Amino acid sequence: MIALPDVRSAATVIAPHVVRTPLLPFGSGWIKPENLQPVGAFKLRGALNALARLENRANGVVAYSSGNHAQAVAFAARLHGVPAAIVMPDNTPAVKVEATKALGAEVFIVGITERVERARALVAERGAALIPPFDHPDVIAGQGTIGLEVLDDLPDVEAVVVPMSGGGLISGVGTAIKSLRPDVRVIGAEPELAADIAESLKTGELVRWDPLKRAQTVADALRDEPSALTWAHISAYVDDVITVSEAEILAAVADLARRARLVAEPSGAVAVAAMRKIGGRGVAIVSGGNVDPGLLASLLAT
C-alpha cells in the first residue's frame, strides 16, 4: 500500500503539468471539477506520475483503458516524447477514442474482456512499459494528490465523495485524507448497475461481477473492478458506499451543466448524484467531462 509521502512526492512531480482544480460551491457542499484537466479527467495525475518514474521508457508505453486513462497516458507519453499504444474496448464512446488518437497514440480496439490480454501482448512484443489504469502504486499516488488539495482548500471538510470502479482514485484520495484527517469520512460512489465494491464491503471480501453485467451502466468509466492492491486500500480507508441509479446519474450530468456550467460525463457525475443523499459539508469529485455530445444534448433538451 502507498503512504502519505508517496502522494506528496507525486504532487511535486505532476505540479507543472496539471490544473490545480478549485473547490466550487454546489448545493449544500462543494465540487472539485477534475473535468477541467487538459485531458478532461483526473486520470492525468496518475499517468504523469507513473510515466515520469519509469526507468526505461525508450520502447514506449502501453495502457488499456475505457477512455480517460487512455487520453492521460497518451498526453503524458507525448510530453515525454515516447510512443504510446492504447488498447480500448469496443464499447468505448467514440469521443474518447478520437481524443486518444488526436494525442498521437496508436489505438487498438478489442472486445471488452480482451483488453488486458492484448495490452500484455503488446508489452511483450515491443519491450514497452505497461501503465495500468489503477493497479499500480505510482498511479494511485498521483490520484491521491486530489485529496491533498481538498484538505488544503477546505480544512473543515466533513466528507469526500469519490466515484469508484477499479479503485485507483479512491485508494489515493483515501490514503491522503485518512493520513492527515482520520475523522473525515471517505465515501465511495457507484452506479447501481456496477456496485461490486458496495457488495464487497458488505460481505468483507472482494466480490467479482460479470464484466457484461457492469457494462450495462451509462457510466462507461466505472465498469472496471478493483484489484487486490486497490481493494486493500478500499478496505482500510472507505467509510461507506452510496449507490445511484441511472436516472440519478443522468440528472446529475444535466444539473452540473445547468447550475454549475460544467460539462461532466456520466461517470464524472456519479459522486455528485451520491452527495445529494448525504448533505453536510461534503466535497464531490467530478472525475471527468468527456461526454458524448449527443447524450449531453439530449439531456439538456428535456
Coordinates of N, CA and C in Angstrom, one line a residue, residues 93-96 220 264-266 289-298:
P93 N -17.0 5.1 -25.8 CA -17.5 6.2 -26.6 C -16.6 6.7 -27.7
A94 N -17.1 7.0 -28.9 CA -16.2 7.5 -30.0 C -15.4 8.7 -29.6
V95 N -16.0 9.6 -28.8 CA -15.4 10.8 -28.4 C -14.0 10.6 -27.7
K96 N -14.0 9.5 -26.9 CA -12.8 9.2 -26.2 C -11.7 8.5 -27.1
D220 N -19.6 4.8 -18.3 CA -18.7 3.9 -19.0 C -17.3 3.8 -18.4
A264 N -19.9 17.4 -17.6 CA -19.5 16.2 -16.9 C -20.0 15.0 -17.7
E265 N -19.2 14.0 -17.8 CA -19.7 12.7 -18.4 C -20.4 12.0 -17.3
P266 N -21.2 11.0 -17.6 CA -22.0 10.2 -16.5 C -21.1 9.7 -15.4
G289 N -15.1 14.8 -17.8 CA -16.0 15.5 -18.6 C -16.1 15.1 -20.1
N290 N -15.6 13.9 -20.4 CA -15.5 13.5 -21.8 C -16.8 12.8 -22.2
V291 N -17.8 13.6 -22.3 CA -19.2 13.1 -22.5 C -19.5 13.1 -24.0
D292 N -20.3 12.1 -24.4 CA -20.7 12.1 -25.8 C -21.6 13.3 -26.1
P293 N -21.3 14.1 -27.1 CA -22.1 15.3 -27.3 C -23.6 15.0 -27.5
G294 N -23.9 13.9 -28.2 CA -25.3 13.6 -28.4 C -26.0 13.4 -27.1
L295 N -25.4 12.6 -26.2 CA -26.0 12.3 -24.9 C -26.3 13.6 -24.2
L296 N -25.3 14.5 -24.1 CA -25.4 15.8 -23.4 C -26.5 16.6 -24.0
A297 N -26.6 16.7 -25.3 CA -27.6 17.5 -26.0 C -29.0 16.9 -25.6
S298 N -29.1 15.6 -25.6 CA -30.5 15.0 -25.3 C -30.9 15.3 -23.9

